[in-house]
Amino acid sequence: MTETDTPVAAPRERNRHKILTLAVIVLLVPLVIFSLWTWVTLGYSYSRGERGGFVQKLSKKGWLCKTWEGELAMANLPGTMPEIFRFTVRNDSIAGEIEKDVGKRVSLSYDQHRGIPTSCFGETEYFVTAVRAVQP
């Protein structure tokens, strides 16, 4: 067997393979990190609560990712300036229930998800999970 009979990869091929591997790693690692971070922030609830007031506004917004965004006016005493609670609804059936109650007193149950990496999932960190009409 001579030296020319042994298969040896050309240096060019090895360099191309290294560059391709590096490019895949550079693109894949940030994508995996972003996906894991999104999964954790949307899967873990920082806090849960309930707020009551009058639904002032509810609209479906977004260029690419459409979410329901709304405002709840919370007034402690009649005649005082209401505090505005901004919220996001990702479920169309819950948004439909809230739409029926716009202008009425309601109680919204929500989960707070902090650190969501993009506004594509919602403009606020408060995601409404249930709505209940409150009789005056």
mmCIF file with all atom_site columns, C-alpha atoms in Angstrom:
data_model
loop_
_atom_site.group_PDB
_atom_site.id
_atom_site.type_symbol
_atom_site.label_atom_id
_atom_site.label_alt_id
_atom_site.label_comp_id
_atom_site.label_asym_id
_atom_site.label_entity_id
_atom_site.label_seq_id
_atom_site.pdbx_PDB_ins_code
_atom_site.Cartn_x
_atom_site.Cartn_y
_atom_site.Cartn_z
_atom_site.occupancy
_atom_site.B_iso_or_equiv
_atom_site.pdbx_formal_charge
_atom_site.auth_seq_id
_atom_site.auth_comp_id
_atom_site.auth_asym_id
_atom_site.auth_atom_id
_atom_site.pdbx_PDB_model_num
ATOM 1   C CA . MET A 1 1   ? 0.000   0.000  0.000  1.00 0.00 ? 1   MET A CA 1
ATOM 2   C CA . THR A 1 2   ? 1.387   3.358  -0.981 1.00 0.00 ? 2   THR A CA 1
ATOM 3   C CA . GLU A 1 3   ? 0.913   6.801  0.461  1.00 0.00 ? 3   GLU A CA 1
ATOM 4   C CA . THR A 1 4   ? -1.477  7.773  -2.311 1.00 0.00 ? 4   THR A CA 1
ATOM 5   C CA . ASP A 1 5   ? -3.856  4.882  -1.509 1.00 0.00 ? 5   ASP A CA 1
ATOM 6   C CA . THR A 1 6   ? -4.926  6.187  1.919  1.00 0.00 ? 6   THR A CA 1
ATOM 7   C CA . PRO A 1 7   ? -7.971  8.451  1.861  1.00 0.00 ? 7   PRO A CA 1
ATOM 8   C CA . VAL A 1 8   ? -7.105  11.807 3.374  1.00 0.00 ? 8   VAL A CA 1
ATOM 9   C CA . ALA A 1 9   ? -9.576  14.672 3.507  1.00 0.00 ? 9   ALA A CA 1
ATOM 10  C CA . ALA A 1 10  ? -8.393  17.720 1.704  1.00 0.00 ? 10  ALA A CA 1
ATOM 11  C CA . PRO A 1 11  ? -7.614  20.709 3.921  1.00 0.00 ? 11  PRO A CA 1
ATOM 12  C CA . ARG A 1 12  ? -10.261 22.731 2.081  1.00 0.00 ? 12  ARG A CA 1
ATOM 13  C CA . GLU A 1 13  ? -12.951 20.187 2.924  1.00 0.00 ? 13  GLU A CA 1
ATOM 14  C CA . ARG A 1 14  ? -11.981 20.195 6.608  1.00 0.00 ? 14  ARG A CA 1
ATOM 15  C CA . ASN A 1 15  ? -12.097 23.993 6.749  1.00 0.00 ? 15  ASN A CA 1
ATOM 16  C CA . ARG A 1 16  ? -15.489 24.052 5.033  1.00 0.00 ? 16  ARG A CA 1
ATOM 17  C CA . HIS A 1 17  ? -16.799 21.481 7.534  1.00 0.00 ? 17  HIS A CA 1
ATOM 18  C CA . LYS A 1 18  ? -15.502 23.551 10.484 1.00 0.00 ? 18  LYS A CA 1
ATOM 19  C CA . ILE A 1 19  ? -17.085 26.749 9.118  1.00 0.00 ? 19  ILE A CA 1
ATOM 20  C CA . LEU A 1 20  ? -20.414 24.981 8.535  1.00 0.00 ? 20  LEU A CA 1
ATOM 21  C CA . THR A 1 21  ? -20.375 23.499 12.046 1.00 0.00 ? 21  THR A CA 1
ATOM 22  C CA . LEU A 1 22  ? -19.549 26.884 13.558 1.00 0.00 ? 22  LEU A CA 1
ATOM 23  C CA . ALA A 1 23  ? -22.342 28.571 11.594 1.00 0.00 ? 23  ALA A CA 1
ATOM 24  C CA . VAL A 1 24  ? -24.887 25.987 12.769 1.00 0.00 ? 24  VAL A CA 1
ATOM 25  C CA . ILE A 1 25  ? -23.756 26.426 16.379 1.00 0.00 ? 25  ILE A CA 1
ATOM 26  C CA . VAL A 1 26  ? -23.866 30.229 16.149 1.00 0.00 ? 26  VAL A CA 1
ATOM 27  C CA . LEU A 1 27  ? -27.414 30.123 14.756 1.00 0.00 ? 27  LEU A CA 1
ATOM 28  C CA . LEU A 1 28  ? -28.774 27.183 16.735 1.00 0.00 ? 28  LEU A CA 1
ATOM 29  C CA . VAL A 1 29  ? -27.550 28.009 20.251 1.00 0.00 ? 29  VAL A CA 1
ATOM 30  C CA . PRO A 1 30  ? -29.267 31.440 20.473 1.00 0.00 ? 30  PRO A CA 1
ATOM 31  C CA . LEU A 1 31  ? -32.455 29.951 19.021 1.00 0.00 ? 31  LEU A CA 1
ATOM 32  C CA . VAL A 1 32  ? -32.472 27.177 21.636 1.00 0.00 ? 32  VAL A CA 1
ATOM 33  C CA . ILE A 1 33  ? -31.777 29.674 24.443 1.00 0.00 ? 33  ILE A CA 1
ATOM 34  C CA . PHE A 1 34  ? -34.545 31.999 23.201 1.00 0.00 ? 34  PHE A CA 1
ATOM 35  C CA . SER A 1 35  ? -36.998 29.082 22.965 1.00 0.00 ? 35  SER A CA 1
ATOM 36  C CA . LEU A 1 36  ? -36.182 27.821 26.459 1.00 0.00 ? 36  LEU A CA 1
ATOM 37  C CA . TRP A 1 37  ? -36.435 31.318 27.957 1.00 0.00 ? 37  TRP A CA 1
ATOM 38  C CA . THR A 1 38  ? -39.830 31.862 26.281 1.00 0.00 ? 38  THR A CA 1
ATOM 39  C CA . TRP A 1 39  ? -41.084 28.467 27.441 1.00 0.00 ? 39  TRP A CA 1
ATOM 40  C CA . VAL A 1 40  ? -40.007 29.142 31.042 1.00 0.00 ? 40  VAL A CA 1
ATOM 41  C CA . THR A 1 41  ? -41.453 32.667 31.220 1.00 0.00 ? 41  THR A CA 1
ATOM 42  C CA . LEU A 1 42  ? -44.791 31.644 29.711 1.00 0.00 ? 42  LEU A CA 1
ATOM 43  C CA . GLY A 1 43  ? -44.973 28.394 31.673 1.00 0.00 ? 43  GLY A CA 1
ATOM 44  C CA . TYR A 1 44  ? -44.123 29.808 35.095 1.00 0.00 ? 44  TYR A CA 1
ATOM 45  C CA . SER A 1 45  ? -46.482 32.270 36.740 1.00 0.00 ? 45  SER A CA 1
ATOM 46  C CA . TYR A 1 46  ? -44.713 34.935 38.804 1.00 0.00 ? 46  TYR A CA 1
ATOM 47  C CA . SER A 1 47  ? -47.966 35.879 40.544 1.00 0.00 ? 47  SER A CA 1
ATOM 48  C CA . ARG A 1 48  ? -51.698 35.281 40.344 1.00 0.00 ? 48  ARG A CA 1
ATOM 49  C CA . GLY A 1 49  ? -54.449 37.638 41.287 1.00 0.00 ? 49  GLY A CA 1
ATOM 50  C CA . GLU A 1 50  ? -57.808 39.157 40.675 1.00 0.00 ? 50  GLU A CA 1
ATOM 51  C CA . ARG A 1 51  ? -58.739 42.740 39.899 1.00 0.00 ? 51  ARG A CA 1
ATOM 52  C CA . GLY A 1 52  ? -62.145 44.330 39.735 1.00 0.00 ? 52  GLY A CA 1
ATOM 53  C CA . GLY A 1 53  ? -63.373 47.334 37.838 1.00 0.00 ? 53  GLY A CA 1
ATOM 54  C CA . PHE A 1 54  ? -64.984 48.443 34.616 1.00 0.00 ? 54  PHE A CA 1
ATOM 55  C CA . VAL A 1 55  ? -63.708 47.137 31.278 1.00 0.00 ? 55  VAL A CA 1
ATOM 56  C CA . GLN A 1 56  ? -62.908 50.265 29.328 1.00 0.00 ? 56  GLN A CA 1
ATOM 57  C CA . LYS A 1 57  ? -61.316 48.908 26.195 1.00 0.00 ? 57  LYS A CA 1
ATOM 58  C CA . LEU A 1 58  ? -60.604 45.615 24.460 1.00 0.00 ? 58  LEU A CA 1
ATOM 59  C CA . SER A 1 59  ? -59.027 45.299 21.038 1.00 0.00 ? 59  SER A CA 1
ATOM 60  C CA . LYS A 1 60  ? -57.142 42.744 18.987 1.00 0.00 ? 60  LYS A CA 1
ATOM 61  C CA . LYS A 1 61  ? -53.709 44.148 18.178 1.00 0.00 ? 61  LYS A CA 1
ATOM 62  C CA . GLY A 1 62  ? -50.454 43.193 16.521 1.00 0.00 ? 62  GLY A CA 1
ATOM 63  C CA . TRP A 1 63  ? -48.794 43.130 13.125 1.00 0.00 ? 63  TRP A CA 1
ATOM 64  C CA . LEU A 1 64  ? -47.820 39.481 13.096 1.00 0.00 ? 64  LEU A CA 1
ATOM 65  C CA . CYS A 1 65  ? -48.929 38.021 16.418 1.00 0.00 ? 65  CYS A CA 1
ATOM 66  C CA . LYS A 1 66  ? -52.486 39.091 17.224 1.00 0.00 ? 66  LYS A CA 1
ATOM 67  C CA . THR A 1 67  ? -53.397 39.308 20.916 1.00 0.00 ? 67  THR A CA 1
ATOM 68  C CA . TRP A 1 68  ? -56.290 40.901 22.748 1.00 0.00 ? 68  TRP A CA 1
ATOM 69  C CA . GLU A 1 69  ? -55.195 43.966 24.719 1.00 0.00 ? 69  GLU A CA 1
ATOM 70  C CA . GLY A 1 70  ? -57.477 45.702 27.178 1.00 0.00 ? 70  GLY A CA 1
ATOM 71  C CA . GLU A 1 71  ? -57.849 48.199 29.989 1.00 0.00 ? 71  GLU A CA 1
ATOM 72  C CA . LEU A 1 72  ? -59.715 47.896 33.244 1.00 0.00 ? 72  LEU A CA 1
ATOM 73  C CA . ALA A 1 73  ? -60.615 51.105 35.122 1.00 0.00 ? 73  ALA A CA 1
ATOM 74  C CA . MET A 1 74  ? -60.352 50.487 38.867 1.00 0.00 ? 74  MET A CA 1
ATOM 75  C CA . ALA A 1 75  ? -61.913 53.174 41.070 1.00 0.00 ? 75  ALA A CA 1
ATOM 76  C CA . ASN A 1 76  ? -61.867 52.693 44.840 1.00 0.00 ? 76  ASN A CA 1
ATOM 77  C CA . LEU A 1 77  ? -64.263 55.517 45.624 1.00 0.00 ? 77  LEU A CA 1
ATOM 78  C CA . PRO A 1 78  ? -66.930 57.044 43.401 1.00 0.00 ? 78  PRO A CA 1
ATOM 79  C CA . GLY A 1 79  ? -65.733 60.314 41.897 1.00 0.00 ? 79  GLY A CA 1
ATOM 80  C CA . THR A 1 80  ? -62.011 59.532 42.182 1.00 0.00 ? 80  THR A CA 1
ATOM 81  C CA . MET A 1 81  ? -59.644 59.095 39.265 1.00 0.00 ? 81  MET A CA 1
ATOM 82  C CA . PRO A 1 82  ? -59.541 55.435 38.304 1.00 0.00 ? 82  PRO A CA 1
ATOM 83  C CA . GLU A 1 83  ? -56.315 53.481 38.158 1.00 0.00 ? 83  GLU A CA 1
ATOM 84  C CA . ILE A 1 84  ? -55.898 51.802 34.772 1.00 0.00 ? 84  ILE A CA 1
ATOM 85  C CA . PHE A 1 85  ? -54.945 48.116 34.728 1.00 0.00 ? 85  PHE A CA 1
ATOM 86  C CA . ARG A 1 86  ? -53.661 47.042 31.311 1.00 0.00 ? 86  ARG A CA 1
ATOM 87  C CA . PHE A 1 87  ? -53.980 43.362 30.470 1.00 0.00 ? 87  PHE A CA 1
ATOM 88  C CA . THR A 1 88  ? -53.543 40.800 27.690 1.00 0.00 ? 88  THR A CA 1
ATOM 89  C CA . VAL A 1 89  ? -55.904 38.001 26.701 1.00 0.00 ? 89  VAL A CA 1
ATOM 90  C CA . ARG A 1 90  ? -54.550 35.136 24.590 1.00 0.00 ? 90  ARG A CA 1
ATOM 91  C CA . ASN A 1 91  ? -57.729 33.034 24.577 1.00 0.00 ? 91  ASN A CA 1
ATOM 92  C CA . ASP A 1 92  ? -60.450 34.096 22.090 1.00 0.00 ? 92  ASP A CA 1
ATOM 93  C CA . SER A 1 93  ? -63.291 32.641 24.187 1.00 0.00 ? 93  SER A CA 1
ATOM 94  C CA . ILE A 1 94  ? -62.255 34.651 27.258 1.00 0.00 ? 94  ILE A CA 1
ATOM 95  C CA . ALA A 1 95  ? -61.901 37.751 25.057 1.00 0.00 ? 95  ALA A CA 1
ATOM 96  C CA . GLY A 1 96  ? -65.463 37.139 23.828 1.00 0.00 ? 96  GLY A CA 1
ATOM 97  C CA . GLU A 1 97  ? -66.733 37.019 27.417 1.00 0.00 ? 97  GLU A CA 1
ATOM 98  C CA . ILE A 1 98  ? -64.930 40.273 28.229 1.00 0.00 ? 98  ILE A CA 1
ATOM 99  C CA . GLU A 1 99  ? -66.290 41.910 25.058 1.00 0.00 ? 99  GLU A CA 1
ATOM 100 C CA . LYS A 1 100 ? -69.833 41.194 26.250 1.00 0.00 ? 100 LYS A CA 1
ATOM 101 C CA . ASP A 1 101 ? -69.032 42.968 29.524 1.00 0.00 ? 101 ASP A CA 1
ATOM 102 C CA . VAL A 1 102 ? -67.345 46.124 28.186 1.00 0.00 ? 102 VAL A CA 1
ATOM 103 C CA . GLY A 1 103 ? -68.615 49.025 30.291 1.00 0.00 ? 103 GLY A CA 1
ATOM 104 C CA . LYS A 1 104 ? -69.817 46.702 33.071 1.00 0.00 ? 104 LYS A CA 1
ATOM 105 C CA . ARG A 1 105 ? -68.222 45.896 36.400 1.00 0.00 ? 105 ARG A CA 1
ATOM 106 C CA . VAL A 1 106 ? -66.206 42.671 36.206 1.00 0.00 ? 106 VAL A CA 1
ATOM 107 C CA . SER A 1 107 ? -63.599 40.724 38.110 1.00 0.00 ? 107 SER A CA 1
ATOM 108 C CA . LEU A 1 108 ? -60.620 39.526 36.070 1.00 0.00 ? 108 LEU A CA 1
ATOM 109 C CA . SER A 1 109 ? -58.408 36.642 37.204 1.00 0.00 ? 109 SER A CA 1
ATOM 110 C CA . TYR A 1 110 ? -54.888 36.893 35.831 1.00 0.00 ? 110 TYR A CA 1
ATOM 111 C CA . ASP A 1 111 ? -51.423 35.370 35.850 1.00 0.00 ? 111 ASP A CA 1
ATOM 112 C CA . GLN A 1 112 ? -48.366 37.604 35.770 1.00 0.00 ? 112 GLN A CA 1
ATOM 113 C CA . HIS A 1 113 ? -45.498 36.385 33.591 1.00 0.00 ? 113 HIS A CA 1
ATOM 114 C CA . ARG A 1 114 ? -42.346 38.457 33.985 1.00 0.00 ? 114 ARG A CA 1
ATOM 115 C CA . GLY A 1 115 ? -39.437 38.585 31.557 1.00 0.00 ? 115 GLY A CA 1
ATOM 116 C CA . ILE A 1 116 ? -41.235 37.557 28.385 1.00 0.00 ? 116 ILE A CA 1
ATOM 117 C CA . PRO A 1 117 ? -38.648 38.167 25.640 1.00 0.00 ? 117 PRO A CA 1
ATOM 118 C CA . THR A 1 118 ? -40.910 39.738 23.003 1.00 0.00 ? 118 THR A CA 1
ATOM 119 C CA . SER A 1 119 ? -44.198 41.610 22.772 1.00 0.00 ? 119 SER A CA 1
ATOM 120 C CA . CYS A 1 120 ? -45.404 39.029 20.247 1.00 0.00 ? 120 CYS A CA 1
ATOM 121 C CA . PHE A 1 121 ? -46.982 37.077 23.132 1.00 0.00 ? 121 PHE A CA 1
ATOM 122 C CA . GLY A 1 122 ? -48.692 40.171 24.551 1.00 0.00 ? 122 GLY A CA 1
ATOM 123 C CA . GLU A 1 123 ? -47.985 43.820 25.262 1.00 0.00 ? 123 GLU A CA 1
ATOM 124 C CA . THR A 1 124 ? -48.355 43.417 29.028 1.00 0.00 ? 124 THR A CA 1
ATOM 125 C CA . GLU A 1 125 ? -47.146 40.872 31.527 1.00 0.00 ? 125 GLU A CA 1
ATOM 126 C CA . TYR A 1 126 ? -50.680 40.338 32.890 1.00 0.00 ? 126 TYR A CA 1
ATOM 127 C CA . PHE A 1 127 ? -52.562 37.522 31.120 1.00 0.00 ? 127 PHE A CA 1
ATOM 128 C CA . VAL A 1 128 ? -56.271 37.207 31.928 1.00 0.00 ? 128 VAL A CA 1
ATOM 129 C CA . THR A 1 129 ? -57.340 33.618 32.564 1.00 0.00 ? 129 THR A CA 1
ATOM 130 C CA . ALA A 1 130 ? -60.978 34.112 33.626 1.00 0.00 ? 130 ALA A CA 1
ATOM 131 C CA . VAL A 1 131 ? -63.664 36.780 33.820 1.00 0.00 ? 131 VAL A CA 1
ATOM 132 C CA . ARG A 1 132 ? -66.672 37.058 36.100 1.00 0.00 ? 132 ARG A CA 1
ATOM 133 C CA . ALA A 1 133 ? -69.426 39.675 35.921 1.00 0.00 ? 133 ALA A CA 1
ATOM 134 C CA . VAL A 1 134 ? -69.960 41.480 39.249 1.00 0.00 ? 134 VAL A CA 1
ATOM 135 C CA . GLN A 1 135 ? -73.451 42.671 40.170 1.00 0.00 ? 135 GLN A CA 1
ATOM 136 C CA . PRO A 1 136 ? -73.486 46.228 41.567 1.00 0.00 ? 136 PRO A CA 1
#
